[in-house]
Structures are given as C-alpha cells and as structure tokens.
Amino acid sequence: MRNIIIQIVYYASVILFILGLKRMSSPKTATSGVEWAGIGMLLAVIVTFLFPNMHNFALILSAIAIGTVVAWIAAKKVSMTAMPEMIAMYNGMGGGAAAAIAAVELFKLSSDTSATMPITTFVLAITGALIGGISFSGSILAFFKLRDWLKNVYFPMQQIINLSVLAAAILLGFTLYFWHSNFILVLFFIASLSYGVLMTMSIGGADMPVVISIYNAFTGLAVACEGFVLNNIAMIIAGTIVGSAGTLLTLLMAKAMNRSLLSVLFARFGGGTGAAVEGTTKSMEVEDAAVMLNYVNKVVFVPGYGMAVAQAQQKVWELASLLLEKGIDVKFAIHPVAGRMPGHMNVLLAEAGVPYDYILDMEDINNDFPNTDIVIVIGANDVVNPAARTDKTSPIYGMPILNVDQAKQIFVIKRGKGKGYAGIENLLFFDPKCLMVYGDAKQVMSKMIQTLKEQE
Amino acid sequence: MIIDGFIAIYLFTLAAFTGYEVISRVPVILHTPLMSGSNFIHGLVLIGAMIALGYATTTTEIIIGFVAVLLATGNAVGGYVVTVRMLEMFKSKDSTNKGDNNA
C-alpha cells in the first residue's frame, strides 16, 4: 500500500515537473511554472519519508533543515549580477549529491569482498559518480572563476594530462567491479573530482556560460544514473529531462558563439590574439556625449557584462526613458552570449523594469544598425568586435556579432582601456565613428541623465 | 518496481525527447531563468539522497549520506529561490518599478 502511494505521488511530481518546465517557457506563465515544479518537489520529498524500514530520520531532517536555511539565505542575499555563479554553485551541489549517493551504494560493494551488484547497475552507478563528481568540482571551480578569484591556468601537455586523469578514473571504476576495495573507490573519486577541476581550469574567457550549461546537463544525467541504481523512476525522468534540455541549451549557446563543443572543452580560448591594430581611439567627455543625444532620432543600447558589474541597469533604463520622453526611438540589442550567460542581460534589464518590446535579439536588430544614429555600448566588448567578421587570425573569427559598426555614431562606455573577456583588441574602438567614454557605467549614466535634465 | 533492459531504454529515450521538446520552444529571454529552473528540477536528487541516508548502516555510509542530503537540499532550495527571484522580475510587464536589489 505504502509503495503504491509513493509511486502515485512520484508520478504526480513528474507530471508537475514537465508541466512546470513547459510553463516556464513563456514569460506570462513562468512564475507559476516554477511554483508547480516546487509543489512537485515538496510532494516527492514528503512521500519519500514513507519508504518502509528507513532509519536515521533525525539525521535526514537535520540535514534538510541546515541545507534549507543556508541555501535560502544565500539565494535571497545574492545580487542579480552574481546569478551565473550562484547557479553554478547550486548545480555543483546537485552533482555532488548524486556522486555521494553513488558513493554510499558503491561503498556497500567495495567494503565487502563477497558483495555483488548487477553489471548494468554497477556501470550506471560508476557513470553517475564520475559525471556527478566532475560536475561538483567543476562547478565549484567555475564559481571561483566567475568571482574572479581564480585565473585560467595553463601548463604544458595540459590536454594529455587531463585525459590521462579521466582515463585513470574510468579504469579505476572498472577495476572496482572485479576488486572490491575501499582504497580503489577512494582513488576513483579523487581522480573524478580532479578531472572536474582540471577540465574547468583550462576553459576560460568567453566560454564560461557554455561550461555552466554543460555541468547543468551533467548533473541531470548523473541524477538519472543514480535513479536507475535506486530504481527510482521519478529521479530517472527528472534527471534525463534536465540532461537533454541542458545539452540542447549548451549546443544553442555554443552555436551562438560559433564554437564547437569540442573546441570549447579541449582547445583553450584565445590561443591567438588576432592581428595587431594600428590607429588611435578617440575619447570624449560624458557631458558632450549627453548633449549629442538631443539631436538624434534612433538610439540603440548594447549592454554587456560591464553593465552588470557596475549595477548600471536601472540608470540605463532611466536614461532610455528620458530619451523616449523626447520622442527618440530607443531599443536594446542583446547578443546571445552578452554577459556571462544567455539571457543574463534580459534578466538585468527586466529587473530594471524595461518592457520586453524594447529588447531585441541579435537577428531582429542587426539590419537596423545602418538606420541608427547612435549606438551606446555599455560594458560590452567581444560581442561587438568587427574582427569577428574580418580578421581570420582572431580567435573570435566567425562568431556572429552585433553589427554596431554600421551605425552612424558609436559611443563606447568602458571602465578602462583593458581588453574584453576574450583578451583581444577590439577593432570597433579604432573606428573613426567610435567615441570612447571612459568611466564606471553607472556614473556615466547618472552624469548623462543629469546633463540632459539640466538642459530642459 | 524493477526497471530493467528495454523498459529502461524506452524510459530514458522518451524523457530525453520530452526535455528537448520543452526547451526548444523557450525564447532566449528566458534562457537564464530556464537554466536555473532545470537546475532546480534536478534537485530531485534529494529524494535519492534521503533514501541513501535512510538505508545507510555503517558510520561511513551515514556520513556520506548526510553530506548527500545536505548538498541535495542546497540544490533544491537554492535553485528554487533563485529561479523565483529571477522570474518575479518578468511578472509586471509595463511597470517601471525599480528592482529591490541594489547590492
């Protein structure tokens, strides 16, 4: 009887997950979507207490209580700008949990020489442990990198060493089937976790969103694998759905950057630096830039990671609103990989209250640039670099970009003279039509607003 | 209920197609919330972690099981809160309200 109740509730949870995900695919129903999925999760967790002959209830409840309080506070406190690394962190925790489940099951095997496990179950447990472990350590490293606490690390023979560690992990995993030993099990986990670290260490720059997405898919698959091990259909379905959805999302992102998944994973980004640029950049004062905005018909804002860092989204919208009041046509152009996650800029602009109709994707706005009087680039760099179209030696050659160089005038608001995340020179800055406005994005926006208001 | 052989393969394949279909209709604007939402959904690993800890007997198993429940709870709860916070910003379409976050 208990079993039937458990299965019915699990079935309902899975349906709620699928419907919830579907509702999340439209802005209008998105919030209710995650609430449906949340109800599914809550039901599944409660009914799991009904499993017959379970022990350690006090431990389970206290772990859930501690985890809930810590994760709740952290998730409430994190700023919207730090969202990518927060998703990476929570995702890593899921991968770690899947690996830990495998560890419990495999430990039962490894600590008893006479214990047996069906070969399919064993293979799935090991696979889940490997993928989950990689996702765990890899996501934590991605978190550190996105926080800028760690830089990319390169060393000689990197790919060969990385692949050897992966091969060692797989080999140790299979050895465990024939040779039940805790020592081998521990070595297997060390190798898996090390590979996650090594794999993420060499991936850098503009590829970080793709990596987070890969680990999201990885965790899903690891959860599905452990679902097979525990004979838990709900886990299998939820994990597989995330695995396939995450893989698709990863491919879409890689495509948007014109990078193959293999080159993201195994070739370091920015191997070349592109041709050296000759010429000079022109800069101007904020006030002068603001004044010029009075005499135009169409302005397009191109936000990038710099806007997120400066928390300038609200000031940007304030300036845009001011221009709208003057009867100027204002749009926001979003590159698929602007920021450090697809949709990152959309989230920030939505936070500031920018209506959807003003926000356009790359394909929808690229033809509009020749008719645009002024493009204001706020902290975006590589996604507007014309070298992607012209310079075959550039590491970003072939990446679709926003063709802002076709506009009549370009303002680039930038903190300093540094290069973009990919570490290459931006040809746009040397364009005679391009004027650099140096300063913190938020302060520049405030000054522009002030100047425009004073003129009224 | 035992899932074995071809049933398992069917289950895996159909679930994979479901995930693919659901995501392929999502507009770019929702990609980050969606990644976060799917991140929440694999937080279901929590029920597996509860089962692992619930049937753990030796001290080592209990410790690893405890860690599993702790991590899985973090995934589920953190993933949920972050997703809701992100989606809340998409709620009021025409309002020009300021977000509550200036951290």
XYZ file of C-alpha atoms in Angstrom:
559
model
C 0.000 0.000 0.000
C 2.735 2.410 1.021
C 4.551 1.585 -2.167
C 1.503 2.423 -4.264
C 1.054 5.782 -2.508
C 4.734 6.558 -3.067
C 4.530 5.667 -6.750
C 1.333 7.678 -7.300
C 2.831 10.767 -5.676
C 6.085 10.359 -7.624
C 4.048 10.095 -10.816
C 2.193 13.300 -9.954
C 5.501 15.041 -9.178
C 6.979 14.095 -12.530
C 3.891 15.428 -14.325
C 4.159 18.660 -12.314
C 7.840 18.952 -13.291
C 7.131 18.559 -17.001
C 4.164 20.953 -16.951
C 6.160 23.351 -14.798
C 9.075 23.387 -17.247
C 6.637 23.931 -20.093
C 5.031 26.865 -18.282
C 8.484 28.307 -17.682
C 8.871 28.605 -21.443
C 6.540 31.608 -21.635
C 7.118 34.837 -19.681
C 3.466 35.051 -18.654
C 3.230 31.642 -17.041
C 6.862 31.293 -15.984
C 6.410 32.112 -12.301
C 3.542 29.671 -11.924
C 5.715 27.107 -13.742
C 8.406 27.099 -11.112
C 5.732 27.029 -8.413
C 4.192 23.899 -9.959
C 7.609 22.266 -10.044
C 8.123 23.370 -6.443
C 4.899 21.656 -5.358
C 6.053 18.529 -7.196
C 9.351 18.625 -5.324
C 7.679 19.124 -1.962
C 5.255 16.218 -2.527
C 8.070 13.914 -3.651
C 10.208 14.759 -0.613
C 7.360 14.290 1.883
C 6.256 10.953 0.448
C 9.844 9.668 0.488
C 9.589 9.526 4.294
C 7.026 6.736 3.799
C 9.625 4.292 2.450
C 9.454 1.152 4.603
C 12.241 0.345 7.085
C 14.129 3.611 6.741
C 16.361 4.796 9.590
C 18.234 7.957 10.506
C 15.159 10.206 10.348
C 16.712 12.691 12.762
C 19.798 12.953 10.562
C 17.730 13.323 7.382
C 15.602 16.065 8.910
C 18.537 17.959 10.360
C 20.461 17.806 7.054
C 17.395 19.130 5.236
C 16.916 21.856 7.850
C 20.544 23.031 7.714
C 20.641 22.851 3.911
C 17.370 24.778 3.603
C 18.385 27.611 5.922
C 21.828 28.095 4.387
C 20.701 27.828 0.757
C 17.633 30.012 1.375
C 19.620 32.850 2.932
C 22.389 32.642 0.314
C 19.887 32.634 -2.556
C 17.944 35.578 -1.088
C 21.055 37.656 -0.499
C 22.848 37.130 -3.786
C 22.672 40.057 -6.183
C 21.220 39.576 -9.652
C 24.646 40.234 -11.167
C 26.092 37.234 -9.371
C 23.358 34.906 -10.627
C 25.537 32.871 -13.028
C 27.996 31.779 -10.360
C 25.160 31.073 -7.924
C 23.507 28.745 -10.445
C 26.905 27.093 -10.968
C 27.223 26.570 -7.200
C 23.757 25.057 -6.655
C 24.217 22.911 -9.723
C 27.527 21.628 -8.370
C 25.805 20.707 -5.105
C 23.320 18.560 -7.042
C 26.177 16.819 -8.844
C 27.933 16.271 -5.528
C 24.773 14.766 -4.054
C 24.459 12.341 -6.990
C 28.116 11.339 -6.580
C 27.583 10.887 -2.834
C 24.579 8.598 -3.427
C 26.774 6.523 -5.729
C 29.475 6.539 -3.052
C 27.077 5.070 -0.473
C 25.960 2.323 -2.874
C 29.472 1.568 -4.109
C 30.835 1.574 -0.576
C 28.441 -1.243 0.277
C 30.077 -3.147 -2.593
C 33.689 -2.193 -2.004
C 33.737 -2.912 1.734
C 32.511 -6.480 1.260
C 34.506 -8.826 -0.941
C 31.565 -11.188 -1.354
C 29.011 -8.499 -2.281
C 27.685 -8.453 -5.828
C 25.935 -5.899 -7.988
C 24.383 -6.475 -11.428
C 26.755 -5.210 -14.104
C 24.268 -2.667 -15.538
C 23.574 -1.220 -12.090
C 27.297 -1.072 -11.422
C 28.085 0.686 -14.713
C 25.323 3.249 -14.109
C 26.453 3.850 -10.516
C 30.042 4.434 -11.666
C 28.928 6.634 -14.579
C 26.735 8.734 -12.288
C 29.530 9.009 -9.747
C 32.023 10.091 -12.419
C 29.741 12.662 -14.096
C 28.350 13.928 -10.795
C 31.845 14.257 -9.334
C 33.096 16.171 -12.382
C 30.065 18.447 -12.205
C 30.639 19.014 -8.479
C 34.313 20.004 -8.569
C 33.999 21.667 -11.972
C 31.082 23.862 -10.898
C 32.886 24.957 -7.752
C 35.880 25.956 -9.853
C 33.554 27.773 -12.283
C 32.129 29.629 -9.275
C 35.612 30.771 -8.239
C 36.470 31.809 -11.776
C 33.280 33.807 -12.265
C 34.007 35.546 -8.990
C 37.429 36.362 -10.436
C 39.067 34.616 -7.518
C 40.935 32.372 -9.926
C 42.518 32.961 -13.295
C 42.931 30.472 -16.110
C 45.755 28.056 -15.553
C 47.722 26.573 -18.390
C 50.587 24.126 -18.144
C 52.493 22.055 -20.684
C 50.832 18.872 -22.023
C 47.628 20.013 -20.344
C 45.172 18.122 -22.539
C 47.194 14.914 -22.347
C 47.420 15.109 -18.572
C 43.701 15.923 -18.299
C 42.703 12.988 -20.477
C 45.034 10.658 -18.571
C 43.306 11.598 -15.323
C 39.911 10.929 -16.935
C 41.156 7.587 -18.279
C 42.523 6.717 -14.843
C 39.144 7.490 -13.251
C 37.328 5.239 -15.731
C 39.901 2.460 -15.307
C 39.703 2.629 -11.503
C 35.929 2.494 -11.755
C 36.004 -0.711 -13.724
C 38.682 -2.233 -11.521
C 36.270 -1.852 -8.634
C 33.888 -4.325 -10.224
C 36.442 -7.094 -10.018
C 38.394 -5.971 -6.998
C 36.282 -4.786 -4.091
C 38.498 -2.369 -2.250
C 37.762 0.877 -0.427
C 41.177 2.119 -1.461
C 40.287 1.795 -5.151
C 36.927 3.503 -4.506
C 38.618 6.480 -2.849
C 41.179 6.704 -5.676
C 38.305 6.633 -8.177
C 36.622 9.602 -6.517
C 39.883 11.528 -6.240
C 40.506 11.020 -9.964
C 36.913 12.040 -10.874
C 36.987 15.191 -8.775
C 40.464 16.074 -10.066
C 39.287 15.769 -13.634
C 36.458 18.227 -12.952
C 38.997 20.724 -11.630
C 41.466 20.161 -14.486
C 38.783 20.354 -17.143
C 37.449 23.698 -15.900
C 40.887 25.136 -15.176
C 41.856 25.447 -18.831
C 38.474 26.673 -20.061
C 38.362 30.382 -19.895
C 37.105 33.650 -21.046
C 34.015 33.774 -23.111
C 33.328 30.049 -22.830
C 32.220 30.101 -19.185
C 28.434 30.204 -19.895
C 28.753 27.100 -22.016
C 30.610 25.347 -19.216
C 27.925 26.089 -16.624
C 25.338 24.761 -19.049
C 27.365 21.589 -19.642
C 27.603 20.946 -15.914
C 23.858 21.515 -15.576
C 23.288 18.764 -18.151
C 25.929 16.594 -16.446
C 24.209 16.805 -13.078
C 20.909 15.883 -14.728
C 22.466 12.778 -16.259
C 24.179 11.842 -13.003
C 20.834 12.094 -11.191
C 19.228 9.885 -13.868
C 22.022 7.290 -13.473
C 21.582 7.153 -9.702
C 17.820 6.934 -10.306
C 18.449 3.683 -12.183
C 20.644 2.446 -9.331
C 17.962 3.202 -6.730
C 15.114 2.013 -9.005
C 13.571 5.450 -8.681
C 11.626 6.398 -11.805
C 10.986 9.992 -10.718
C 14.738 10.596 -10.471
C 15.348 8.944 -13.839
C 12.800 11.113 -15.629
C 13.631 14.397 -13.904
C 17.360 13.788 -14.406
C 17.031 12.773 -18.055
C 14.821 15.748 -18.899
C 17.377 18.129 -17.429
C 20.157 16.189 -19.129
C 18.651 16.523 -22.592
C 17.338 20.063 -22.092
C 20.726 21.122 -20.739
C 22.543 19.529 -23.672
C 20.306 21.352 -26.143
C 20.836 24.630 -24.322
C 24.602 24.035 -24.386
C 24.583 23.387 -28.133
C 22.479 26.501 -28.770
C 24.940 28.575 -26.784
C 27.989 27.107 -28.492
C 26.308 27.752 -31.837
C 25.615 31.367 -30.933
C 29.332 31.775 -30.305
C 30.260 29.840 -33.437
C 32.299 27.407 -31.370
C 32.070 23.659 -31.495
C 31.596 21.939 -28.174
C 34.851 20.059 -28.647
C 36.824 23.237 -29.127
C 35.243 24.729 -26.018
C 36.298 21.731 -23.991
C 39.650 20.864 -25.430
C 41.132 23.946 -27.059
C 41.979 26.900 -24.939
C 40.232 30.086 -25.902
C 42.333 32.951 -27.116
C 45.200 30.875 -28.453
C 45.969 33.707 -30.854
C 45.410 37.353 -30.198
C 44.484 38.380 -33.736
C 46.206 40.930 -35.877
C 47.672 43.957 -34.168
C 45.576 47.071 -34.663
C 47.051 50.282 -35.951
C 45.453 53.615 -35.332
C 44.158 55.533 -32.390
C 40.986 55.657 -30.403
C 39.075 58.860 -29.749
C 37.581 59.661 -26.400
C 35.232 62.363 -25.211
C 33.663 63.775 -22.094
C 30.391 62.419 -20.739
C 28.639 65.794 -20.955
C 29.453 66.167 -24.654
C 28.153 62.699 -25.344
C 24.917 63.501 -23.498
C 24.383 66.671 -25.490
C 24.697 64.773 -28.753
C 21.786 62.567 -27.691
C 19.480 65.564 -28.074
C 19.812 65.644 -31.825
C 19.044 62.113 -32.920
C 16.047 60.000 -33.887
C 17.140 56.484 -33.048
C 19.337 55.183 -30.232
C 20.262 51.564 -29.554
C 21.754 50.433 -26.255
C 24.086 47.424 -26.288
C 24.613 46.170 -22.742
C 27.336 43.748 -21.709
C 28.982 42.352 -18.625
C 30.329 45.813 -17.737
C 26.760 46.973 -17.117
C 26.215 44.057 -14.759
C 29.429 44.751 -12.839
C 28.568 48.439 -12.423
C 24.924 47.585 -11.496
C 24.006 50.233 -14.035
C 20.818 48.654 -15.443
C 18.424 50.977 -13.606
C 20.345 54.091 -14.634
C 20.437 52.813 -18.214
C 16.653 52.468 -18.216
C 16.312 55.908 -16.613
C 18.357 57.414 -19.432
C 16.393 55.428 -22.024
C 13.096 56.644 -20.523
C 14.346 60.208 -20.735
C 15.154 59.750 -24.416
C 11.752 58.135 -25.003
C 10.087 61.188 -23.476
C 11.904 63.316 -26.025
C 10.334 61.199 -28.765
C 13.538 59.356 -29.611
C 13.227 55.749 -30.761
C 15.058 53.597 -28.212
C 15.901 49.900 -28.421
C 18.079 47.468 -26.509
C 20.136 44.980 -28.527
C 21.035 41.741 -26.807
C 23.734 39.416 -28.095
C 23.014 35.750 -27.284
C 26.136 35.478 -25.130
C 26.336 39.015 -23.764
C 27.154 38.861 -20.096
C 28.190 35.509 -18.796
C 25.060 33.514 -19.509
C 22.439 33.521 -22.255
C 19.637 35.818 -21.201
C 21.807 37.385 -18.474
C 21.223 40.865 -19.880
C 17.487 40.225 -20.305
C 17.249 39.367 -16.619
C 19.066 42.535 -15.589
C 17.001 44.759 -17.885
C 13.801 43.108 -16.671
C 14.961 43.810 -13.117
C 15.268 47.470 -14.017
C 11.731 47.428 -15.458
C 12.488 47.630 -19.192
C 9.413 46.354 -21.116
C 10.021 43.411 -23.478
C 9.067 45.348 -26.599
C 12.216 47.435 -26.307
C 14.521 44.418 -26.041
C 15.582 42.835 -29.332
C 17.704 39.781 -30.143
C 20.663 39.928 -32.486
C 18.810 38.643 -35.573
C 15.979 41.111 -35.082
C 18.117 44.201 -34.751
C 21.205 43.624 -36.879
C 19.555 45.073 -40.003
C 18.537 48.205 -38.084
C 22.044 49.417 -37.299
C 22.606 51.363 -40.559
C 19.487 53.429 -39.653
C 20.637 54.005 -36.102
C 22.011 57.419 -35.221
C 23.814 56.486 -32.030
C 24.672 53.119 -30.538
C 25.604 53.201 -26.879
C 27.773 50.208 -25.977
C 27.753 49.742 -22.210
C 30.422 47.382 -20.997
C 30.139 45.031 -23.976
C 33.275 44.218 -25.896
C 33.832 40.965 -27.778
C 30.216 40.744 -28.981
C 30.595 43.994 -30.951
C 34.134 43.390 -32.273
C 34.123 43.568 -36.099
C 37.289 41.432 -36.081
C 34.868 38.502 -35.856
C 33.858 39.312 -39.443
C 37.157 40.457 -40.920
C 40.217 39.104 -39.114
C 40.799 35.425 -39.845
C 43.576 35.205 -37.263
C 41.321 36.402 -34.469
C 40.170 33.731 -32.008
C 36.618 35.046 -32.287
C 36.629 34.964 -36.111
C 33.276 33.679 -37.354
C 31.341 34.461 -34.197
C 28.101 36.291 -35.099
C 28.286 39.807 -33.675
C 26.064 42.827 -33.318
C 26.946 44.986 -36.322
C 27.149 48.206 -34.357
C 29.987 49.445 -36.602
C 27.326 50.086 -39.260
C 25.616 52.746 -37.143
C 26.233 56.422 -37.805
C 27.908 57.019 -34.457
C 29.034 54.737 -31.675
C 29.608 55.578 -28.009
C 31.545 53.006 -26.033
C 31.250 53.320 -22.279
C 34.129 51.487 -20.701
C 35.823 51.439 -17.338
C 39.360 51.430 -18.682
C 41.450 50.669 -21.700
C 41.571 46.947 -20.960
C 40.623 44.222 -23.370
C 37.433 42.173 -23.306
C 36.930 38.840 -21.576
C 38.432 37.043 -24.570
C 41.579 39.157 -24.245
C 41.739 40.554 -27.760
C 41.887 44.022 -29.299
C 38.553 45.446 -30.387
C 38.656 46.870 -33.915
C 35.499 48.842 -33.203
C 37.331 51.168 -30.815
C 39.620 52.274 -33.647
C 36.711 53.098 -35.935
C 36.622 56.844 -36.727
C 32.889 56.872 -35.906
C 33.542 55.450 -32.468
C 33.922 57.665 -29.414
C 35.141 56.246 -26.127
C 33.600 57.463 -22.885
C 35.760 56.220 -20.036
C 34.197 55.707 -16.657
C 32.075 53.470 -14.475
C 28.883 52.672 -16.389
C 26.592 53.710 -13.547
C 28.334 57.045 -13.004
C 28.444 57.772 -16.730
C 24.713 57.081 -16.998
C 23.977 59.318 -13.986
C 26.020 62.139 -15.498
C 24.280 61.788 -18.848
C 20.860 61.906 -17.172
C 21.898 64.942 -15.138
C 23.220 66.765 -18.220
C 20.081 66.042 -20.212
C 17.835 67.195 -17.375
C 19.773 70.407 -16.823
C 19.232 71.353 -20.432
C 15.493 71.251 -20.148
C 9.022 -1.827 -9.230
C 12.030 -3.032 -11.170
C 13.140 -1.096 -14.221
C 15.228 -3.195 -16.492
C 16.536 -3.663 -20.001
C 14.454 -2.191 -22.775
C 11.963 -0.549 -20.417
C 14.865 1.478 -19.057
C 15.992 2.427 -22.550
C 12.463 3.482 -23.552
C 12.111 5.492 -20.353
C 15.411 7.241 -20.942
C 14.679 7.976 -24.608
C 11.175 9.310 -24.050
C 12.277 11.509 -21.167
C 15.144 12.823 -23.309
C 12.732 13.769 -26.101
C 10.431 15.447 -23.586
C 13.273 17.613 -22.281
C 14.315 18.513 -25.803
C 10.784 19.456 -26.894
C 10.018 21.511 -23.813
C 13.213 23.551 -24.119
C 13.207 24.101 -27.858
C 10.195 26.418 -27.558
C 11.765 28.685 -24.967
C 12.566 32.274 -26.019
C 16.150 33.481 -25.489
C 14.917 35.991 -22.953
C 14.091 33.147 -20.563
C 17.297 31.150 -21.012
C 18.915 32.082 -17.708
C 15.760 31.550 -15.622
C 15.215 28.320 -17.502
C 18.711 27.032 -16.845
C 18.063 27.898 -13.218
C 14.664 26.163 -13.330
C 16.088 22.964 -14.774
C 18.838 23.233 -12.178
C 16.083 23.236 -9.539
C 14.414 20.196 -11.093
C 17.482 18.004 -10.811
C 17.343 18.948 -7.147
C 15.029 15.923 -7.046
C 18.302 14.119 -6.335
C 17.238 14.947 -2.759
C 14.833 12.003 -2.639
C 17.660 9.696 -3.710
C 19.902 11.188 -1.042
C 17.168 10.657 1.584
C 16.851 7.019 0.535
C 20.643 6.568 0.610
C 20.849 8.021 4.134
C 17.661 6.267 5.246
C 19.105 2.850 4.475
C 22.696 3.625 5.476
C 24.038 1.416 8.251
C 27.780 1.877 8.788
C 29.219 5.158 10.047
C 30.936 5.881 6.722
C 27.683 5.358 4.819
C 25.826 7.605 7.241
C 28.399 10.390 6.908
C 28.378 10.271 3.107
C 24.570 10.012 3.116
C 24.309 13.048 5.389
C 26.537 15.041 3.030
C 24.383 13.875 0.106
C 21.163 15.129 1.750
C 22.837 18.415 2.699
C 24.117 19.063 -0.838
C 20.867 17.964 -2.491
C 18.824 20.247 -0.228
C 21.107 23.116 -1.219
C 20.490 22.327 -4.875
C 16.706 22.141 -4.497
C 16.124 25.074 -2.147
C 18.762 27.381 -3.630
C 17.680 26.537 -7.160
C 14.052 27.272 -6.314
C 14.635 30.605 -4.589
C 16.992 31.860 -7.292
C 14.561 30.871 -10.063
C 11.586 32.511 -8.363
C 13.582 35.696 -7.769
C 14.586 35.831 -11.406
C 11.101 35.137 -12.733
C 9.472 37.674 -10.447
C 11.177 40.358 -12.480
C 9.302 39.240 -15.560
C 5.929 39.455 -13.858
C 4.856 43.074 -14.216
C 5.254 43.793 -17.868
C 4.592 47.503 -18.180
C 5.516 48.709 -14.761
C 8.657 50.745 -14.376
C 9.149 49.670 -10.806
C 12.679 49.521 -9.521
C 14.037 46.150 -8.512
C 14.607 45.628 -4.842
C 18.209 44.745 -5.307
C 20.985 47.250 -5.163
C 23.587 45.108 -3.502
